Tab-separated table of C-alpha atoms and ligand atoms in Angstrom:
chain	number	residue	atom	x	y	z
K	183	MET	CA	-82.322	-29.899	51.796
K	184	SER	CA	-84.358	-27.293	49.939
K	185	ASP	CA	-85.693	-28.003	46.452
K	186	LEU	CA	-84.779	-24.439	45.467
K	187	ARG	CA	-81.144	-24.579	46.595
K	188	ILE	CA	-78.608	-24.248	43.751
K	189	GLU	CA	-76.557	-27.428	43.717
K	190	LYS	CA	-74.534	-27.144	40.526
K	191	VAL	CA	-73.587	-24.598	37.849
K	192	GLU	CA	-72.128	-25.978	34.612
K	193	THR	CA	-70.929	-24.315	31.420
K	194	ARG	CA	-70.063	-25.460	27.917
K	195	ILE	CA	-69.193	-23.544	24.760
K	196	LEU	CA	-71.273	-24.324	21.671
K	197	ASP	CA	-70.149	-23.318	18.168
K	198	VAL	CA	-73.286	-23.205	16.056
K	199	PRO	CA	-72.856	-22.552	12.301
K	200	LEU	CA	-74.912	-19.747	10.700
K	201	PHE	CA	-76.982	-20.420	7.579
K	202	ARG	CA	-74.957	-17.644	5.848
K	203	PRO	CA	-72.072	-15.398	6.964
K	204	HIS	CA	-73.250	-12.363	8.987
K	205	GLY	CA	-71.192	-9.236	8.206
K	206	PHE	CA	-70.811	-6.641	10.975
K	207	ALA	CA	-68.876	-3.353	10.825
K	208	THR	CA	-65.520	-4.923	11.743
K	209	TYR	CA	-66.068	-8.672	11.692
K	210	THR	CA	-67.855	-11.360	9.701
K	211	ALA	CA	-69.255	-14.315	11.642
K	212	THR	CA	-69.810	-17.756	10.093
K	213	ALA	CA	-70.792	-19.377	13.398
K	214	GLN	CA	-72.244	-18.098	16.652
K	215	PRO	CA	-70.299	-19.135	19.772
K	216	ILE	CA	-72.663	-19.561	22.758
K	217	LEU	CA	-71.799	-20.216	26.406
K	218	LEU	CA	-74.571	-22.493	27.643
K	219	VAL	CA	-74.932	-22.131	31.413
K	220	SER	CA	-77.031	-24.608	33.367
K	221	VAL	CA	-78.138	-24.173	36.966
K	222	THR	CA	-79.269	-27.360	38.728
K	223	LEU	CA	-81.417	-27.117	41.874
K	224	GLU	CA	-81.347	-29.697	44.659
K	225	GLY	CA	-84.909	-30.680	43.684
K	226	GLY	CA	-83.533	-31.775	40.287
K	227	VAL	CA	-84.842	-28.884	38.174
K	228	ILE	CA	-82.367	-27.467	35.619
K	229	GLY	CA	-82.481	-23.948	34.166
K	230	PHE	CA	-80.582	-22.671	31.124
K	231	GLY	CA	-79.095	-19.366	30.116
K	232	GLU	CA	-76.840	-18.274	27.271
K	233	GLY	CA	-73.766	-16.077	27.341
K	234	VAL	CA	-73.761	-14.512	23.877
K	235	VAL	CA	-72.113	-11.579	22.128
K	236	PRO	CA	-72.731	-10.797	18.450
K	237	GLY	CA	-70.114	-13.020	16.811
K	238	GLY	CA	-67.176	-12.073	19.047
K	239	PRO	CA	-65.585	-9.562	21.420
K	240	TRP	CA	-65.648	-6.662	18.907
K	241	TRP	CA	-69.045	-5.488	20.247
K	242	GLY	CA	-68.472	-5.102	23.987
K	243	GLY	CA	-65.152	-6.704	24.920
K	244	GLU	CA	-66.503	-9.998	26.291
K	245	SER	CA	-66.341	-13.346	24.479
K	246	VAL	CA	-67.569	-16.856	25.277
K	247	GLU	CA	-64.072	-17.666	26.541
K	248	THR	CA	-63.942	-14.746	28.998
K	249	MET	CA	-67.502	-15.479	30.090
K	250	GLN	CA	-66.670	-19.104	30.823
K	251	VAL	CA	-63.808	-18.117	33.145
K	252	ILE	CA	-65.882	-15.449	34.906
K	253	VAL	CA	-68.855	-17.768	35.418
K	254	GLU	CA	-66.870	-20.817	36.536
K	255	LYS	CA	-64.292	-19.111	38.714
K	256	TYR	CA	-66.222	-16.167	40.208
K	257	LEU	CA	-70.017	-16.276	39.671
K	258	ALA	CA	-70.768	-19.989	40.161
K	259	PRO	CA	-69.279	-20.054	43.708
K	260	ILE	CA	-71.604	-17.153	44.621
K	261	MET	CA	-74.665	-19.052	43.323
K	262	ILE	CA	-73.927	-22.539	44.673
K	263	GLY	CA	-75.620	-23.271	48.003
K	264	ARG	CA	-78.001	-20.276	47.742
K	265	GLU	CA	-81.738	-20.622	47.163
K	266	VAL	CA	-82.636	-19.529	43.648
K	267	HIS	CA	-85.303	-17.117	44.935
K	268	ASP	CA	-82.392	-15.117	46.443
K	269	LEU	CA	-81.910	-13.991	42.830
K	270	VAL	CA	-81.544	-10.239	43.371
K	271	GLY	CA	-79.336	-10.847	46.428
K	272	ILE	CA	-77.133	-13.105	44.313
K	273	LEU	CA	-76.947	-10.449	41.570
K	274	ARG	CA	-75.955	-7.840	44.192
K	275	ASP	CA	-73.192	-10.171	45.400
K	276	PHE	CA	-72.000	-10.614	41.795
K	277	GLU	CA	-71.319	-6.847	41.778
K	278	GLY	CA	-69.182	-7.199	44.914
K	279	SER	CA	-66.920	-9.742	43.198
K	280	VAL	CA	-66.933	-8.892	39.484
K	281	ALA	CA	-67.150	-5.437	37.896
K	282	ASN	CA	-68.835	-5.075	34.473
K	283	MET	CA	-68.876	-8.448	32.618
K	284	ARG	CA	-72.585	-8.027	32.004
K	285	PHE	CA	-72.910	-10.628	29.259
K	286	ALA	CA	-71.562	-13.295	31.639
K	287	LYS	CA	-73.877	-12.143	34.442
K	288	ALA	CA	-76.848	-12.181	32.044
K	289	ALA	CA	-76.291	-15.888	31.306
K	290	CYS	CA	-76.484	-16.647	35.060
K	291	ASP	CA	-79.457	-14.329	35.639
K	292	VAL	CA	-81.416	-16.089	32.863
K	293	ALA	CA	-80.458	-19.616	33.981
K	294	MET	CA	-81.618	-18.779	37.519
K	295	HIS	CA	-84.907	-17.299	36.258
K	296	ASP	CA	-85.493	-20.430	34.150
K	297	ALA	CA	-84.744	-22.798	37.056
K	298	TRP	CA	-86.866	-20.804	39.519
K	299	ALA	CA	-89.859	-20.577	37.149
K	300	ARG	CA	-89.639	-24.301	36.292
K	301	ALA	CA	-89.500	-25.170	39.994
K	302	LEU	CA	-92.680	-23.127	40.567
K	303	ASN	CA	-94.260	-24.464	37.329
K	304	VAL	CA	-94.802	-20.937	35.978
K	305	GLN	CA	-93.440	-19.069	32.959
K	306	VAL	CA	-90.418	-16.767	33.269
K	307	ARG	CA	-92.815	-14.019	32.123
K	308	ASP	CA	-94.766	-14.510	35.370
K	309	LEU	CA	-91.654	-13.797	37.438
K	310	LEU	CA	-91.171	-10.572	35.473
K	311	GLY	CA	-94.598	-9.108	36.176
K	312	GLY	CA	-96.956	-11.198	34.054
K	313	ARG	CA	-98.622	-10.681	30.713
K	314	ALA	CA	-98.188	-7.536	28.640
K	315	ARG	CA	-98.471	-9.401	25.302
K	316	ASP	CA	-98.120	-12.916	23.833
K	317	ALA	CA	-96.018	-12.113	20.746
K	318	VAL	CA	-93.770	-9.362	19.461
K	319	ASP	CA	-92.930	-7.970	15.994
K	320	VAL	CA	-89.573	-9.134	14.631
K	321	THR	CA	-87.254	-7.049	12.450
K	322	TRP	CA	-84.836	-9.190	10.418
K	323	ALA	CA	-81.157	-8.107	10.300
K	324	LEU	CA	-79.261	-8.685	7.076
K	325	GLY	CA	-75.643	-8.080	7.918
K	326	VAL	CA	-73.426	-6.520	5.254
K	327	LEU	CA	-74.489	-8.202	1.991
K	328	PRO	CA	-74.212	-7.445	-1.768
K	329	LEU	CA	-77.387	-5.847	-3.235
K	330	GLU	CA	-78.674	-8.926	-5.089
K	331	ASP	CA	-78.229	-11.188	-2.064
K	332	ALA	CA	-79.925	-8.663	0.230
K	333	LEU	CA	-82.907	-8.322	-2.128
K	334	ALA	CA	-83.290	-12.091	-2.401
K	335	GLU	CA	-83.135	-12.533	1.381
K	336	ILE	CA	-85.681	-9.757	1.990
K	337	GLN	CA	-88.070	-11.278	-0.545
K	338	GLU	CA	-87.685	-14.733	0.972
K	339	ARG	CA	-88.263	-13.518	4.559
K	340	ARG	CA	-91.326	-11.510	3.530
K	341	GLU	CA	-92.844	-14.586	1.934
K	342	THR	CA	-91.960	-17.191	4.559
K	343	LEU	CA	-92.109	-15.167	7.798
K	344	GLY	CA	-94.246	-12.135	6.920
K	345	THR	CA	-91.353	-9.855	7.971
K	346	ARG	CA	-92.236	-6.161	7.640
K	347	SER	CA	-88.993	-4.474	8.609
K	348	PHE	CA	-85.291	-5.080	7.972
K	349	LYS	CA	-82.113	-3.848	9.632
K	350	LEU	CA	-79.027	-3.328	7.505
K	351	LYS	CA	-75.590	-3.364	9.050
K	352	MET	CA	-73.298	-0.497	8.022
K	353	GLY	CA	-69.914	0.847	9.072
K	354	ALA	CA	-67.772	-1.672	7.154
K	355	GLY	CA	-65.659	0.093	4.550
K	356	ASP	CA	-66.076	3.390	2.752
K	357	PRO	CA	-69.135	5.365	3.999
K	358	ASP	CA	-69.900	6.778	0.531
K	359	ARG	CA	-70.018	3.324	-1.064
K	360	ASP	CA	-71.845	1.930	1.965
K	361	THR	CA	-74.505	4.658	1.699
K	362	LYS	CA	-74.940	4.092	-2.064
K	363	ARG	CA	-75.434	0.356	-1.386
K	364	ILE	CA	-78.290	1.080	1.049
K	365	ALA	CA	-79.852	3.797	-1.161
K	366	GLU	CA	-79.884	1.396	-4.140
K	367	LEU	CA	-81.500	-1.283	-2.018
K	368	ALA	CA	-84.153	1.152	-0.756
K	369	ALA	CA	-84.893	2.259	-4.338
K	370	ALA	CA	-85.210	-1.344	-5.524
K	371	LEU	CA	-87.660	-2.108	-2.689
K	372	ASN	CA	-89.635	1.057	-3.408
K	373	GLY	CA	-91.104	1.470	0.086
K	374	GLY	CA	-92.518	-2.048	0.388
K	375	VAL	CA	-90.872	-2.675	3.762
K	376	GLY	CA	-89.400	-0.699	6.652
K	377	LEU	CA	-85.617	-0.216	6.469
K	378	ARG	CA	-83.319	0.739	9.340
K	379	ILE	CA	-79.551	0.866	9.657
K	380	ASP	CA	-77.065	0.017	12.417
K	381	VAL	CA	-73.598	1.581	12.120
K	382	ASN	CA	-72.371	-0.005	15.380
K	383	ALA	CA	-70.766	3.253	16.529
K	384	ARG	CA	-68.224	3.329	13.662
K	385	TRP	CA	-68.856	6.819	12.185
K	386	ASP	CA	-67.691	10.127	13.582
K	387	ARG	CA	-69.803	13.279	13.785
K	388	LEU	CA	-68.917	14.707	10.376
K	389	THR	CA	-69.336	11.392	8.559
K	390	SER	CA	-72.751	11.038	10.178
K	391	LEU	CA	-73.795	14.597	9.303
K	392	ARG	CA	-72.745	13.977	5.721
K	393	PHE	CA	-74.280	10.559	5.089
K	394	LEU	CA	-77.281	10.177	7.417
K	395	PRO	CA	-79.290	12.865	5.533
K	396	ARG	CA	-78.728	10.875	2.297
K	397	LEU	CA	-80.022	7.760	4.022
K	398	ALA	CA	-83.015	9.759	5.299
K	399	ASP	CA	-83.748	10.880	1.714
K	400	ALA	CA	-83.500	7.238	0.606
K	401	GLY	CA	-86.298	6.384	3.076
K	402	VAL	CA	-84.364	4.803	5.977
K	403	GLU	CA	-86.706	5.054	8.987
K	404	LEU	CA	-84.359	4.512	11.971
K	405	PHE	CA	-80.659	5.193	12.654
K	406	GLU	CA	-79.118	2.853	15.240
K	407	GLN	CA	-75.982	4.028	17.056
K	408	PRO	CA	-74.153	5.849	14.249
K	409	THR	CA	-71.482	7.335	16.552
K	410	PRO	CA	-69.352	6.181	19.533
K	411	ALA	CA	-71.110	5.012	22.690
K	412	HIS	CA	-69.723	7.677	25.048
K	413	ASP	CA	-70.462	10.677	22.810
K	414	LEU	CA	-73.994	11.602	23.862
K	415	ASP	CA	-73.659	15.208	22.648
K	416	THR	CA	-73.197	14.067	19.070
K	417	LEU	CA	-75.972	11.513	19.408
K	418	ARG	CA	-78.281	14.304	20.591
K	419	GLU	CA	-77.240	16.493	17.666
K	420	LEU	CA	-78.112	13.706	15.209
K	421	THR	CA	-81.389	13.038	17.032
K	422	THR	CA	-82.471	16.671	16.762
K	423	ARG	CA	-80.986	17.676	13.372
K	424	ILE	CA	-81.911	15.013	10.859
K	425	GLY	CA	-85.567	14.232	11.528
K	426	VAL	CA	-85.217	10.423	11.564
K	427	PRO	CA	-85.521	8.618	14.938
K	428	VAL	CA	-82.204	7.590	16.498
K	429	MET	CA	-81.807	4.412	18.562
K	430	ALA	CA	-79.119	4.143	21.268
K	431	ASP	CA	-77.570	0.662	21.501
K	432	GLU	CA	-73.871	0.683	22.527
K	433	SER	CA	-74.614	3.888	24.526
K	434	VAL	CA	-76.938	2.004	26.896
K	435	CYS	CA	-75.330	-0.936	28.727
K	436	SER	CA	-76.798	-0.211	32.187
K	437	PRO	CA	-79.707	1.590	33.841
K	438	ALA	CA	-77.310	4.468	34.628
K	439	ASP	CA	-76.462	4.720	30.912
K	440	ALA	CA	-80.179	4.952	30.134
K	441	LEU	CA	-80.476	7.789	32.631
K	442	ALA	CA	-77.574	9.617	30.939
K	443	VAL	CA	-79.253	9.228	27.517
K	444	VAL	CA	-82.475	10.611	29.000
K	445	GLN	CA	-80.668	13.540	30.629
K	446	HIS	CA	-78.862	14.359	27.363
K	447	LYS	CA	-82.039	13.863	25.280
K	448	ALA	CA	-79.653	11.831	23.130
K	449	ALA	CA	-82.029	9.322	21.473
K	450	ASP	CA	-85.646	8.554	20.622
K	451	VAL	CA	-85.453	4.784	21.143
K	452	VAL	CA	-83.400	2.585	23.477
K	453	ALA	CA	-82.229	-0.873	22.340
K	454	ILE	CA	-82.775	-3.261	25.256
K	455	LYS	CA	-80.508	-6.287	24.850
K	456	THR	CA	-80.974	-8.465	27.950
K	457	THR	CA	-77.398	-9.711	27.364
K	458	LYS	CA	-75.460	-6.421	27.318
K	459	LEU	CA	-77.491	-5.201	30.329
K	460	GLY	CA	-76.590	-8.151	32.566
K	461	GLY	CA	-79.921	-9.980	32.508
K	462	LEU	CA	-83.636	-9.593	33.025
K	463	ILE	CA	-83.622	-7.630	36.286
K	464	GLU	CA	-81.274	-4.929	34.970
K	465	SER	CA	-83.248	-4.835	31.702
K	466	LYS	CA	-86.434	-4.113	33.681
K	467	LYS	CA	-84.747	-1.160	35.389
K	468	THR	CA	-83.383	0.161	32.096
K	469	ALA	CA	-86.759	-0.065	30.357
K	470	ALA	CA	-88.447	1.667	33.310
K	471	ILE	CA	-86.086	4.648	33.038
K	472	ALA	CA	-86.688	4.968	29.303
K	473	GLU	CA	-90.452	4.599	29.784
K	474	ALA	CA	-90.589	7.280	32.480
K	475	ALA	CA	-88.800	9.660	30.126
K	476	GLY	CA	-91.176	8.907	27.254
K	477	LEU	CA	-88.560	7.082	25.156
K	478	ALA	CA	-89.512	4.032	23.109
K	479	CYS	CA	-87.833	0.656	23.777
K	480	HIS	CA	-86.860	-1.984	21.218
K	481	GLY	CA	-86.397	-5.676	22.123
K	482	ALA	CA	-82.875	-5.973	20.734
K	483	THR	CA	-80.595	-8.993	20.300
K	484	SER	CA	-76.970	-10.109	20.516
K	485	LEU	CA	-77.942	-12.939	18.144
K	486	GLU	CA	-78.774	-15.298	20.980
K	487	GLY	CA	-79.651	-18.916	20.364
K	488	PRO	CA	-82.980	-20.399	21.463
K	489	PHE	CA	-82.660	-20.004	25.261
K	490	GLY	CA	-81.272	-16.470	25.149
K	491	THR	CA	-83.885	-15.415	22.594
K	492	ALA	CA	-86.665	-16.981	24.669
K	493	ALA	CA	-85.403	-15.026	27.703
K	494	SER	CA	-85.591	-11.735	25.792
K	495	LEU	CA	-89.015	-12.748	24.492
K	496	HIS	CA	-90.360	-13.426	27.997
K	497	PHE	CA	-88.953	-10.043	29.001
K	498	ALA	CA	-90.625	-8.289	26.046
K	499	CYS	CA	-93.934	-10.057	26.730
K	500	ALA	CA	-93.850	-8.953	30.398
K	501	THR	CA	-92.795	-5.365	29.750
K	502	PRO	CA	-95.250	-2.840	28.245
K	503	ALA	CA	-92.305	-0.433	27.738
K	504	ILE	CA	-91.054	-2.663	24.870
K	505	ASN	CA	-93.283	-0.726	22.460
K	506	PHE	CA	-91.001	-0.512	19.419
K	507	GLY	CA	-90.974	-4.150	18.287
K	508	SER	CA	-87.984	-6.465	18.443
K	509	GLU	CA	-85.219	-8.074	16.418
K	510	LEU	CA	-85.416	-11.424	18.236
K	511	PHE	CA	-84.558	-13.500	15.171
K	512	GLY	CA	-81.299	-15.072	16.464
K	513	PRO	CA	-82.308	-18.765	16.266
K	514	LEU	CA	-83.298	-18.323	12.596
K	515	LEU	CA	-79.753	-17.261	11.730
K	516	LEU	CA	-78.456	-20.643	12.923
K	517	LYS	CA	-78.144	-23.448	10.394
K	518	GLU	CA	-79.691	-25.716	12.982
K	519	SER	CA	-80.899	-25.081	16.538
K	520	TYR	CA	-80.531	-27.282	19.646
K	521	THR	CA	-83.889	-27.450	21.412
K	522	THR	CA	-86.545	-30.166	21.034
K	523	GLU	CA	-89.010	-27.552	19.733
K	524	ASP	CA	-88.312	-24.224	18.052
K	525	LEU	CA	-89.782	-20.818	18.799
K	526	VAL	CA	-92.685	-20.102	16.418
K	527	TYR	CA	-92.207	-17.259	13.915
K	528	GLU	CA	-95.178	-16.191	11.747
K	529	ASN	CA	-96.977	-13.072	10.483
K	530	GLY	CA	-93.861	-11.015	11.199
K	531	GLU	CA	-93.917	-11.962	14.893
K	532	VAL	CA	-92.404	-14.462	17.331
K	533	ARG	CA	-94.800	-16.096	19.799
K	534	LEU	CA	-94.129	-16.751	23.471
K	535	PRO	CA	-93.860	-20.503	24.136
K	536	THR	CA	-96.374	-21.782	26.678
K	537	GLY	CA	-94.377	-24.241	28.839
K	538	PRO	CA	-92.901	-23.481	32.275
K	539	GLY	CA	-89.630	-21.578	32.627
K	540	LEU	CA	-88.390	-20.318	29.272
K	541	GLY	CA	-90.644	-22.913	27.615
K	542	LEU	CA	-87.866	-24.746	25.737
K	543	GLU	CA	-86.026	-28.039	26.338
K	544	PRO	CA	-82.495	-28.837	25.153
K	545	ASP	CA	-82.016	-31.505	22.491
K	546	TRP	CA	-78.964	-33.133	24.123
K	547	ASP	CA	-77.761	-34.885	20.952
K	548	LYS	CA	-77.537	-31.534	19.216
K	549	VAL	CA	-76.108	-29.750	22.260
K	550	ASN	CA	-73.360	-32.399	22.440
K	551	PHE	CA	-72.755	-32.161	18.698
K	552	PHE	CA	-72.205	-28.372	18.860
K	553	THR	CA	-70.129	-28.473	22.059
K	554	ARG	CA	-66.559	-27.264	21.473
K	555	LYS	CA	-64.141	-30.159	22.023
D	130	MUC	C1	-76.271	-4.970	17.234
D	130	MUC	O1	-75.409	-4.127	17.404
D	130	MUC	O2	-77.426	-4.569	17.198
D	130	MUC	C2	-78.071	-7.405	16.328
D	130	MUC	C3	-78.467	-7.802	15.089
D	130	MUC	C4	-77.334	-7.813	14.273
D	130	MUC	O3	-77.250	-8.073	13.094
D	130	MUC	O4	-76.277	-7.409	15.012
D	130	MUC	C5	-76.644	-7.356	16.364
D	130	MUC	C6	-75.859	-6.415	17.175
D	131	MG	MG1	-76.859	-2.404	17.403
């Protein structure tokens, strides 16, 4: 017997209500479904990872239901019986059995990192290279909201969390009305906070060329993925023509995608979601490519719960290339979380927890309560 050998892989789907509906371009979420993956080692240590997409399969095609099948039927048998420090060998073998499905692989990658770090009594950050920082700036995302509600939420988050920058979701409905909504909000705030928009790839080239300059005039400081993921020529045109930094999100779901964005000079900033990229190892490679090309990297989110957010936070705190802040606010969007202690948010930042592994423990009463029956 080896203490590091993976004995068991278990999954359960949690449905965790949000404190308010979160409106995306094509879907409004009232709860976040999360696939909680646990990896138990023969020595008794358990590690946790989350399979999470923003609300549902509209973003990248995977859902908690597809992830559960992929993990249970195809990925778990590859992990069971292997020592957890075979991590990169296990990830390579995942590729031999399952193409794509990066969100599902990310949940396993994180659960293995957590178990391995706990077994060694070190932080996940230590396995990723050690300390680059202890906290990271957090942008708050508002979803699609009416003006009054958005203003009230911004005011509240500034006061309680010290938030300095806000992301507004666009792409739902008429672009002209959508743009007016954001311009009115920017005028009402009068420059007091940073504002950025995420169109989730819903506009075409002409719509972008027509409305992004108006948003630039209104003071929006960052455009996230206005146009479709595959269309790097248009993304480059927007990056060079409008004079506001462009962030690639849907366009970068692998290290090879990051290389293509670099080669096309298609963006100024790369959104690194550890979920869409298939976990912490692939995120490291992606960030390294962006860094070598002089692009900034943002610690992005799929609205993970506490374990998934902690994983992205350990990654950001171990990776100097994450030099454009983060949006790691996922647990705060939940009505209630499911760990014994919460991540600490203050002064516009989230702080790395200090315990071994991801630094969080499940609250089993709450986990059981949120588990889909
Ligand atoms: C995305 O595309 O960035 C992150 C925050 C949010 O509101 O949506 C997600 C997904
Ligand atoms: Mg995005």
